[in-house]
């Protein structure tokens, strides 16, 4: 059976194809043909090694989980409905300029930047050069800015603000193409015939985009973590 750990304010459980059942403890997982959803703040370890196929946010993964069987990792940006639509428009083009701004709660783990850079690389290619500028850690709000050159020819400005609230702004300028998204607008995606609800994911999207957990996968994520800290790759 599939067991998906999700955030309750992120999950759209009305429009997905799979029927899901919510579970509060491992004892509630009784039907092999059912996809279960568990809120991500529940005790993760109690679901390990029980034969279930687990889908877990990257922020919850630890190095000691690397060798666990049947565990998949997902990233919220990659699972958002808007990102799938906008990346499908971009993938056929190789060069452009990306401006990406994200407001995240100050309590959010800074690994969100590593996650986003990895996800963006699936669309724009290998980050060949990353330059990082940070405000003082004690500042409120605090800021992190990355300038990234991807090997497919896109130059990106990624801006993170850690404060109260959540917001994503995404603008990509390519040859004869401008794509925009703002999670605070009712119809944020242009062209307008591709609009969708902001900052939500479905269980279907999580399962479709999840990555098999392995030591090699975590090693790759470590390389992206080094880049976010100011390293250079390529």
CSV table of C-alpha atoms in Angstrom, one decimal:
chain,number,residue,atom,x,y,z
A,1,UNK,CA,0.0,0.0,0.0
A,2,UNK,CA,1.0,3.6,-0.5
A,3,UNK,CA,1.4,5.8,2.6
A,4,UNK,CA,1.9,9.5,1.9
A,5,UNK,CA,3.1,12.0,4.5
A,6,UNK,CA,1.6,15.4,3.6
A,7,UNK,CA,1.0,18.8,5.1
A,8,UNK,CA,-2.7,19.4,5.8
A,9,UNK,CA,-2.7,22.9,4.5
A,10,UNK,CA,-1.0,21.8,1.2
A,11,UNK,CA,-3.1,18.8,0.3
A,12,UNK,CA,-5.8,19.0,-2.3
A,13,UNK,CA,-7.7,15.8,-1.6
A,14,UNK,CA,-10.7,16.7,-3.9
A,15,UNK,CA,-9.3,16.7,-7.4
A,16,UNK,CA,-6.9,13.8,-7.4
A,17,UNK,CA,-7.5,10.5,-9.2
A,18,UNK,CA,-6.7,8.3,-6.3
A,19,UNK,CA,-9.1,7.9,-3.5
A,20,UNK,CA,-7.3,8.4,-0.2
A,21,UNK,CA,-8.0,7.5,3.4
A,22,UNK,CA,-6.6,9.5,6.3
A,23,UNK,CA,-4.7,7.6,9.0
A,24,UNK,CA,-3.6,8.7,12.5
A,25,UNK,CA,-1.5,5.6,13.5
A,26,UNK,CA,0.1,2.6,11.7
A,27,UNK,CA,-2.6,0.4,13.1
A,28,UNK,CA,-5.1,2.2,10.9
A,29,UNK,CA,-3.3,0.9,7.8
A,30,UNK,CA,-5.5,-2.1,7.2
A,31,UNK,CA,-6.3,-2.2,3.4
A,32,UNK,CA,-3.5,-3.1,1.0
A,33,UNK,CA,-5.4,-1.6,-1.9
A,34,UNK,CA,-5.8,1.8,-0.3
A,35,UNK,CA,-3.7,4.9,-0.5
A,36,UNK,CA,-3.3,6.4,3.0
A,37,UNK,CA,-2.5,10.0,4.0
A,38,UNK,CA,-0.7,10.7,7.2
A,39,UNK,CA,-0.1,14.2,8.4
A,40,UNK,CA,3.6,14.9,8.2
A,41,UNK,CA,4.1,15.8,11.9
A,42,UNK,CA,3.1,12.3,13.0
A,43,UNK,CA,5.7,9.9,14.3
A,44,UNK,CA,7.6,9.0,11.1
A,45,UNK,CA,9.7,6.2,12.5
A,46,UNK,CA,6.7,4.2,13.6
A,47,UNK,CA,5.8,3.6,10.0
A,48,UNK,CA,9.2,2.3,8.9
A,49,UNK,CA,9.9,-1.4,8.1
A,50,UNK,CA,6.3,-2.4,8.0
A,51,UNK,CA,6.2,-3.3,4.2
A,52,UNK,CA,4.4,-0.1,3.2
A,53,UNK,CA,5.6,2.1,0.3
A,54,UNK,CA,6.2,5.5,2.0
A,55,UNK,CA,6.3,8.9,0.4
A,56,UNK,CA,8.0,11.5,2.7
A,57,UNK,CA,8.9,15.2,2.4
A,58,UNK,CA,12.6,15.7,1.9
A,59,UNK,CA,12.8,17.9,5.0
A,60,UNK,CA,11.9,14.9,7.1
A,61,UNK,CA,14.7,12.7,5.8
A,62,UNK,CA,17.8,11.9,7.8
A,63,UNK,CA,21.0,10.3,6.7
A,64,UNK,CA,20.3,7.2,8.8
A,65,UNK,CA,17.2,6.7,6.6
A,66,UNK,CA,19.2,6.2,3.4
A,67,UNK,CA,19.2,2.4,3.3
A,68,UNK,CA,15.5,2.0,4.2
A,69,UNK,CA,13.5,0.0,1.6
A,70,UNK,CA,10.4,1.2,-0.2
A,71,UNK,CA,10.9,4.9,0.8
A,72,UNK,CA,10.4,7.7,-1.7
A,73,UNK,CA,11.2,11.4,-1.2
A,74,UNK,CA,9.2,14.3,-2.7
A,75,UNK,CA,9.7,18.1,-2.9
A,76,UNK,CA,6.8,20.5,-2.5
A,77,UNK,CA,7.8,22.7,-5.4
A,78,UNK,CA,8.0,19.8,-7.8
A,79,UNK,CA,4.6,18.5,-6.6
A,80,UNK,CA,2.8,21.8,-6.8
A,81,UNK,CA,0.2,21.8,-9.6
A,82,UNK,CA,1.3,25.2,-11.0
A,83,UNK,CA,5.0,24.0,-11.3
A,84,UNK,CA,4.1,21.0,-13.5
A,85,UNK,CA,2.1,23.3,-15.9
A,86,UNK,CA,4.7,26.0,-16.1
A,87,UNK,CA,7.7,23.6,-16.5
A,88,UNK,CA,6.0,21.9,-19.4
A,89,UNK,CA,5.9,25.2,-21.2
A,90,UNK,CA,9.6,25.8,-20.5
A,91,UNK,CA,11.1,22.4,-21.2
A,92,UNK,CA,11.2,22.8,-25.0
A,93,UNK,CA,13.3,26.0,-24.7
A,94,UNK,CA,16.9,26.2,-23.6
A,95,UNK,CA,17.7,29.8,-22.8
A,96,UNK,CA,16.1,32.5,-20.7
A,97,UNK,CA,16.0,34.4,-17.5
A,98,UNK,CA,14.3,33.2,-14.3
A,99,UNK,CA,13.3,35.3,-11.4
A,100,UNK,CA,12.0,33.3,-8.5
A,101,UNK,CA,11.0,34.7,-5.2
A,102,UNK,CA,9.8,32.7,-2.2
A,103,UNK,CA,8.5,33.8,1.2
A,104,UNK,CA,8.6,31.0,3.7
A,105,UNK,CA,7.8,30.9,7.4
A,106,UNK,CA,10.8,31.8,9.6
A,107,UNK,CA,10.6,28.4,11.3
A,108,UNK,CA,11.0,26.6,7.9
A,109,UNK,CA,14.1,24.6,7.6
A,110,UNK,CA,16.6,26.3,5.3
A,111,UNK,CA,16.9,23.1,3.3
A,112,UNK,CA,14.0,24.4,1.3
A,113,UNK,CA,16.6,26.3,-0.8
A,114,UNK,CA,18.5,23.1,-1.5
A,115,UNK,CA,15.2,21.4,-2.5
A,116,UNK,CA,14.2,24.2,-4.9
A,117,UNK,CA,17.6,24.3,-6.6
A,118,UNK,CA,17.4,20.5,-7.2
A,119,UNK,CA,13.9,20.8,-8.6
A,120,UNK,CA,14.8,23.8,-10.8
A,121,UNK,CA,17.7,21.8,-12.2
A,122,UNK,CA,15.3,19.2,-13.5
A,123,UNK,CA,14.0,21.9,-15.8
A,124,UNK,CA,16.9,24.1,-16.5
A,125,UNK,CA,19.9,21.7,-16.3
A,126,UNK,CA,23.0,21.5,-14.1
A,127,UNK,CA,23.8,24.6,-12.1
A,128,UNK,CA,27.2,25.4,-13.4
A,129,UNK,CA,27.8,28.4,-11.1
A,130,UNK,CA,26.0,29.5,-7.9
A,131,UNK,CA,26.7,32.8,-6.1
A,132,UNK,CA,25.1,33.3,-2.7
A,133,UNK,CA,24.4,36.4,-0.6
A,134,UNK,CA,22.8,36.2,2.8
A,135,UNK,CA,21.6,38.8,5.3
A,136,UNK,CA,22.7,38.5,9.0
A,137,UNK,CA,21.1,35.4,10.5
A,138,UNK,CA,19.7,37.4,13.4
A,139,UNK,CA,17.9,39.8,11.1
A,140,UNK,CA,14.1,39.6,10.9
A,141,UNK,CA,13.1,39.1,8.2
A,142,UNK,CA,16.2,37.3,6.9
A,143,UNK,CA,17.1,37.0,3.3
A,144,UNK,CA,19.1,34.7,1.0
A,145,UNK,CA,19.7,35.5,-2.7
A,146,UNK,CA,21.2,33.1,-5.2
A,147,UNK,CA,22.4,33.9,-8.7
A,148,UNK,CA,22.5,30.7,-10.7
A,149,UNK,CA,23.8,29.9,-14.2
A,150,UNK,CA,22.3,26.6,-15.5
A,151,UNK,CA,24.0,24.7,-18.3
A,152,UNK,CA,21.0,24.9,-20.6
A,153,UNK,CA,21.5,28.6,-20.9
A,154,UNK,CA,19.1,30.1,-18.2
A,155,UNK,CA,20.4,32.7,-15.7
A,156,UNK,CA,18.3,32.7,-12.5
A,157,UNK,CA,17.9,35.0,-9.6
A,158,UNK,CA,16.4,33.1,-6.6
A,159,UNK,CA,15.3,35.2,-3.6
A,160,UNK,CA,14.2,33.8,-0.3
A,161,UNK,CA,12.7,35.7,2.6
A,162,UNK,CA,12.2,34.0,5.9
A,163,UNK,CA,9.3,35.7,7.7
A,164,UNK,CA,5.6,35.2,8.5
A,165,UNK,CA,3.5,33.9,5.6
A,166,UNK,CA,4.0,31.9,2.4
A,167,UNK,CA,4.3,33.1,-1.2
A,168,UNK,CA,5.9,32.1,-4.5
A,169,UNK,CA,6.5,34.4,-7.4
A,170,UNK,CA,7.9,32.8,-10.6
A,171,UNK,CA,8.8,34.7,-13.8
A,172,UNK,CA,10.5,33.1,-16.8
A,173,UNK,CA,11.5,35.1,-19.9
A,174,UNK,CA,12.5,33.1,-22.9
A,175,UNK,CA,12.5,33.6,-26.7
A,176,UNK,CA,9.1,35.2,-27.5
A,177,UNK,CA,7.8,33.7,-24.2
A,178,UNK,CA,7.0,35.1,-20.8
A,179,UNK,CA,5.5,32.9,-18.1
A,180,UNK,CA,4.4,34.3,-14.7
A,181,UNK,CA,3.0,32.9,-11.5
A,182,UNK,CA,2.1,34.6,-8.3
A,183,UNK,CA,0.5,32.5,-5.6
A,184,UNK,CA,-1.4,35.5,-4.2
A,185,UNK,CA,-3.3,36.1,-7.4
A,186,UNK,CA,-6.5,34.3,-8.3
A,187,UNK,CA,-5.4,33.4,-11.8
A,188,UNK,CA,-1.6,33.6,-11.5
A,189,UNK,CA,-0.4,31.5,-14.4
A,190,UNK,CA,0.0,33.1,-17.9
A,191,UNK,CA,-1.2,32.1,-20.5
A,192,UNK,CA,-4.6,32.2,-18.6
A,193,UNK,CA,-5.9,28.9,-20.0
A,194,UNK,CA,-3.4,27.1,-17.7
A,195,UNK,CA,-4.3,28.6,-14.3
A,196,UNK,CA,-4.6,26.4,-11.2
A,197,UNK,CA,-4.9,26.6,-7.5
A,198,UNK,CA,-1.8,28.1,-5.9
A,199,UNK,CA,0.6,26.2,-3.6
A,200,UNK,CA,-1.3,22.9,-3.3
A,201,UNK,CA,-0.5,19.4,-4.4
A,202,UNK,CA,-2.4,16.2,-4.8
A,203,UNK,CA,-1.5,12.7,-3.7
A,204,UNK,CA,-1.2,11.8,-7.4
A,205,UNK,CA,1.3,14.6,-8.0
A,206,UNK,CA,3.4,13.5,-5.0
A,207,UNK,CA,3.6,9.9,-6.2
A,208,UNK,CA,4.2,10.8,-9.8
A,209,UNK,CA,7.2,13.0,-9.0
A,210,UNK,CA,8.7,11.2,-6.0
A,211,UNK,CA,12.3,10.0,-6.0
A,212,UNK,CA,13.6,6.6,-4.6
A,213,UNK,CA,15.5,7.1,-1.4
A,214,UNK,CA,19.1,5.7,-1.6
A,215,UNK,CA,22.6,6.7,-0.5
A,216,UNK,CA,23.3,7.9,-4.1
A,217,UNK,CA,20.3,10.2,-4.0
A,218,UNK,CA,21.3,11.7,-0.6
A,219,UNK,CA,24.8,12.2,-2.0
A,220,UNK,CA,23.4,14.1,-4.9
A,221,UNK,CA,21.4,16.3,-2.5
A,222,UNK,CA,24.5,16.9,-0.5
A,223,UNK,CA,26.1,18.3,-3.6
A,224,UNK,CA,23.2,20.7,-4.1
A,225,UNK,CA,23.5,21.6,-0.4
A,226,UNK,CA,27.2,22.6,-1.0
A,227,UNK,CA,26.2,24.8,-3.9
A,228,UNK,CA,23.6,26.6,-1.7
A,229,UNK,CA,26.3,27.3,0.8
A,230,UNK,CA,28.3,29.0,-1.9
A,231,UNK,CA,30.2,26.3,-3.7
A,232,UNK,CA,30.8,26.0,-7.4
A,233,UNK,CA,30.1,23.0,-9.6
A,234,UNK,CA,31.1,22.2,-13.1
